[in-house]
CSV table of C-alpha atoms in Angstrom, one decimal:
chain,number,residue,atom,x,y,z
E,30,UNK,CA,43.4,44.8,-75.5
E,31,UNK,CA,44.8,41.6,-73.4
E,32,UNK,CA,44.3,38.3,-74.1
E,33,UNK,CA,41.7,38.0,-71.6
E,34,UNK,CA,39.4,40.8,-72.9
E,35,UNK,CA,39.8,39.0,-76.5
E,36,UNK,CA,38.3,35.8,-75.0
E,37,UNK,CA,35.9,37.2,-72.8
E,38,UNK,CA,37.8,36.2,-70.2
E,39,UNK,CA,37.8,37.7,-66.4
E,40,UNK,CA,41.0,36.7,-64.2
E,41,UNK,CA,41.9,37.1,-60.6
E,42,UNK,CA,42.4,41.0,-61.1
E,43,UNK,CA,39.5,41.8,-63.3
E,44,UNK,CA,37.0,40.2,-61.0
E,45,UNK,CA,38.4,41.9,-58.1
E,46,UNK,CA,38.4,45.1,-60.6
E,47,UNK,CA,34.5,44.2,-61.4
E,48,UNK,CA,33.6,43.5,-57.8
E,49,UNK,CA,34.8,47.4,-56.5
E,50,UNK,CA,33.0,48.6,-59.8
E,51,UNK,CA,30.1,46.6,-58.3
E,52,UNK,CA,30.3,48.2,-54.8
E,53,UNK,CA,30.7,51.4,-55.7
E,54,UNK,CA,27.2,51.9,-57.8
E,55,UNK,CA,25.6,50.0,-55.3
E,56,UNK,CA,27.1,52.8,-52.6
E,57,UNK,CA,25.6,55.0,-54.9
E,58,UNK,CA,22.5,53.8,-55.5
E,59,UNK,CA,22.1,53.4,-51.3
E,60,UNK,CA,21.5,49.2,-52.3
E,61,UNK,CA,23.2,47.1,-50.3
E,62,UNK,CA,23.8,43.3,-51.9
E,63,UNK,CA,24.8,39.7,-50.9
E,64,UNK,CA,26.3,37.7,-53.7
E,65,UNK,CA,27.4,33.8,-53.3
E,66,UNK,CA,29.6,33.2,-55.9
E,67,UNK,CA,30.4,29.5,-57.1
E,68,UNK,CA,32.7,27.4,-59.7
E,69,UNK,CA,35.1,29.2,-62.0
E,70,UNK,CA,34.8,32.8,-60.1
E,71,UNK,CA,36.2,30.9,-56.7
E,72,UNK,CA,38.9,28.5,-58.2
E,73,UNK,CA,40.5,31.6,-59.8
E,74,UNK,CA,40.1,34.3,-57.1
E,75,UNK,CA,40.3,31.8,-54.3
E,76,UNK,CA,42.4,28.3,-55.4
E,77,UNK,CA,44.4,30.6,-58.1
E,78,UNK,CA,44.6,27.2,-60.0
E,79,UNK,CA,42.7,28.9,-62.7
E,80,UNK,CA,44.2,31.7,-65.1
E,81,UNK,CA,40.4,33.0,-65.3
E,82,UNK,CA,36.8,32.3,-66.3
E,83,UNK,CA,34.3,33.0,-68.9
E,84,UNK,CA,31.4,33.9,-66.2
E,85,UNK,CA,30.7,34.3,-62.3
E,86,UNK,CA,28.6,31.6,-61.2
E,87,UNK,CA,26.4,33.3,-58.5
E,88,UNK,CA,23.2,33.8,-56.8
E,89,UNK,CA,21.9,37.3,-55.1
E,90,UNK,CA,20.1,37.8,-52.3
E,91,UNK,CA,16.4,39.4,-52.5
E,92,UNK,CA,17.0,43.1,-53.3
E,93,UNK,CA,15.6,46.0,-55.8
E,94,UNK,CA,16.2,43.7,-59.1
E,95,UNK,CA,15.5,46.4,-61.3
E,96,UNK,CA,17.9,49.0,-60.1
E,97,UNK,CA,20.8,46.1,-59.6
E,98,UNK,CA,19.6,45.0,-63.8
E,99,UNK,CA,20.5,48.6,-64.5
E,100,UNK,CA,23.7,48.4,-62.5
E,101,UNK,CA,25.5,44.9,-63.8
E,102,UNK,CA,23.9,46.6,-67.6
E,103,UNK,CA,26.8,49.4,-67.0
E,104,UNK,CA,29.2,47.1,-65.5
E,105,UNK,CA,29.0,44.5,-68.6
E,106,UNK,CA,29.3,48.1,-70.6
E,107,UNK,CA,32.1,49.2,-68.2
E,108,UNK,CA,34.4,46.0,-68.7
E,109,UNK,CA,33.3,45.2,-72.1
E,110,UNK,CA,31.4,42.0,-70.8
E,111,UNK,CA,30.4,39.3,-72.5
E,112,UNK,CA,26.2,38.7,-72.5
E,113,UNK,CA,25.4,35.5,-69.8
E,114,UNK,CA,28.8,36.9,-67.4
E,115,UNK,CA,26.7,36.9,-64.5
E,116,UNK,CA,25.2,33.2,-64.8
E,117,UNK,CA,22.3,32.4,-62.3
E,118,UNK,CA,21.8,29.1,-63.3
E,119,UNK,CA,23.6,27.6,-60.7
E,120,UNK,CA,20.1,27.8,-59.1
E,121,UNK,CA,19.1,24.9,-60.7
E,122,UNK,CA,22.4,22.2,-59.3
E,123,UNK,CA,21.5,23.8,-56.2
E,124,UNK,CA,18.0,22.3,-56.1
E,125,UNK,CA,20.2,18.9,-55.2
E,126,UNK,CA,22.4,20.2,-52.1
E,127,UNK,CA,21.0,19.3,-49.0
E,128,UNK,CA,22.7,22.1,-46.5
E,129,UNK,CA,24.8,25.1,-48.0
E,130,UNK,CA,28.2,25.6,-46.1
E,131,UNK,CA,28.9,29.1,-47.1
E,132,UNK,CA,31.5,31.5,-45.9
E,133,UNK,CA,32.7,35.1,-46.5
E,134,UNK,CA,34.9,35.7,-49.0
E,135,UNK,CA,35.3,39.8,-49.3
E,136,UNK,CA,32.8,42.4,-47.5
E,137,UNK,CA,32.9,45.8,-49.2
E,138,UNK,CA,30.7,49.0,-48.0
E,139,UNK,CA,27.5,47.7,-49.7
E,140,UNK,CA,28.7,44.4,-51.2
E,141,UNK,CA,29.5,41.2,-49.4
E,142,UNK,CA,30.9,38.3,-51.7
E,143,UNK,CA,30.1,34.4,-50.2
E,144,UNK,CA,31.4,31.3,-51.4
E,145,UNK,CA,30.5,27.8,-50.5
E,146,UNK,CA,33.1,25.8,-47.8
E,147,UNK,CA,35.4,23.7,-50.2
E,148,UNK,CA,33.9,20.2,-49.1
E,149,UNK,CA,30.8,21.7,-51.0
E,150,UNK,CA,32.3,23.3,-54.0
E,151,UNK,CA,34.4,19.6,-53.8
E,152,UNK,CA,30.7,17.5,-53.8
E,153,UNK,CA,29.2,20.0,-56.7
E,154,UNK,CA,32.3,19.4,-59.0
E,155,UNK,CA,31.5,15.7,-58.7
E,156,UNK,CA,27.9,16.0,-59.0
E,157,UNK,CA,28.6,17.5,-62.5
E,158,UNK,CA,30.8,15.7,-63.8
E,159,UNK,CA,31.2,17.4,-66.9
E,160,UNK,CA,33.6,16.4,-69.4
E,161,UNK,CA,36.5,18.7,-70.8
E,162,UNK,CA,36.3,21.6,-71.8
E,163,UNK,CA,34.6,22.1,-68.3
E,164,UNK,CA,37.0,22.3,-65.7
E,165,UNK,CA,35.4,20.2,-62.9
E,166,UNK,CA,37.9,17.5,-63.3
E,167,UNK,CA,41.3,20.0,-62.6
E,168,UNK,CA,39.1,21.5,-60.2
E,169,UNK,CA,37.9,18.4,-58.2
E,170,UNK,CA,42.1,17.0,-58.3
E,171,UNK,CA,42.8,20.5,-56.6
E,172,UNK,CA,40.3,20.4,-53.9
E,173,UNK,CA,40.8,16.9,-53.2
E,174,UNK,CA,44.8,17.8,-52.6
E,175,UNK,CA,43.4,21.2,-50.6
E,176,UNK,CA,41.2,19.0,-48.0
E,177,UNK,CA,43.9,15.7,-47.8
E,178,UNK,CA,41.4,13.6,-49.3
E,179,UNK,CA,43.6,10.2,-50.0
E,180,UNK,CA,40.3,7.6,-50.3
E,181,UNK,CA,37.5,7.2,-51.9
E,182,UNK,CA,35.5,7.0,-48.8
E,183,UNK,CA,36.9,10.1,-47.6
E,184,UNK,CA,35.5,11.9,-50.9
E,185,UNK,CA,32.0,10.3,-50.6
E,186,UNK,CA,31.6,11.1,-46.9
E,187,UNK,CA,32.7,14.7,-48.1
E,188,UNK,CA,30.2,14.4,-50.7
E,189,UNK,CA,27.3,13.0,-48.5
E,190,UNK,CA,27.1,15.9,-46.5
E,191,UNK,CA,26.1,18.3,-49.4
E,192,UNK,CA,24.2,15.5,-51.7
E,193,UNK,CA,22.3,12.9,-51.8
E,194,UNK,CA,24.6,9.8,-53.0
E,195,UNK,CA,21.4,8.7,-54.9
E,196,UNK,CA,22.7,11.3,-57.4
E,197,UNK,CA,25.8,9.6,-58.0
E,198,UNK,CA,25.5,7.7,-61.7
E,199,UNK,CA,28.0,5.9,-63.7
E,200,UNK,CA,29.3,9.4,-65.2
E,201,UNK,CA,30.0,10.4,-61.6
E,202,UNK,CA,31.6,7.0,-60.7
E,203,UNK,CA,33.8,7.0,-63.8
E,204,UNK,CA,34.7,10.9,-62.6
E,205,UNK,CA,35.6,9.6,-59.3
E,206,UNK,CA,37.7,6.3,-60.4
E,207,UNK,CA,39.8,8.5,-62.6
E,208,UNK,CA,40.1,11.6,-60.1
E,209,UNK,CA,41.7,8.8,-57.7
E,210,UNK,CA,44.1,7.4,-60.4
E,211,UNK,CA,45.1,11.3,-60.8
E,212,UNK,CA,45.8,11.4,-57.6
E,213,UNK,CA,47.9,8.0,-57.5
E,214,UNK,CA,45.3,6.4,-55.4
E,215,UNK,CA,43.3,3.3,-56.7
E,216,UNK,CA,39.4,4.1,-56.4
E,217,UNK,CA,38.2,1.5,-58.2
């Protein structure tokens, strides 16, 4: 066993792996399925700036939830999955965005894979905030450098456009001052 199956774990290859697992009891099954995936899952299959991650952040669209519970049951079995690897609780942050900027990532047969546009993955990472171990700092530096954001006002325009700047506390301005230092830029 690798180090990743150890840690519960899924990198670039395994979610790929996971994804034409996915696709192919879905052909099977005659289901066809949207998934928007968000954090971890897209910085380490789309920024690569991530070895891997624990879960995939997603949402499904409206389909037959029973037969796609009994399909990710035998994927979890298949790849020896951790309980909570598909996490749906990104519903909840998403309550806060004001639009969704989504593009397509990967379309299989009968699976299509969304993400959101960086500048919203960028304004989600600095609406949470969270503090180490979560990875929304390292993330945040590398979308920042992705989208040529050099000023703060630059990142909160970014952010307006996918939250309300009402949200932003001290946590998030403390998030933001230090993201600039890491950058080189003063953001005080």
């Amino acid at each position: 066993m690798d180090m990743f199956n150890n840690l519960g774990l899924m990198d670039k290859n395994k979610l790929l792996e996971i994804f034409d697992y996915l696709n192919e009891r879905l052909k099977e099954n005659q289901l066809q399925l949207e998934i928007t995936i968000y954090g971890g899952s897209v910085m380490t299959m789309v920024y690569d700036n991530r070895p891997a991650t624990r879960d995939i952040d997603c949402v499904f669209t409206e389909t037959n939830f029973k037969l796609l519970d009994n399909i990710l049951d035998l994927t979890k079995f298949a790849f020896n999955l951790s309980d909570g690897w598909i996490n749906e609780e990104i519903r909840e942050p998403l309550k806060s965005i004001l639009k969704e900027d989504k593009e397509t990532y990967k379309i299989y047969s009968n699976l299509k894979i969304l993400k959101p546009k960086a500048e919203q993955l960028l304004a989600m990472k600095i609406l949470a905030a969270r503090p180490e171990p979560a990875k929304d700092f390292i993330d945040a530096y590398i979308l920042c450098k992705d989208l040529n954001i050099t000023t703060k006002d630059k990142l909160l325009d970014v952010c307006s456009e996918y939250i309300p700047l009402t949200l932003i506390g001290i946590r998030q301005m403390n998030f933001i001052k230090y993201l600039g230092e890491d950058l080189g830029y003063d953001w005080e």
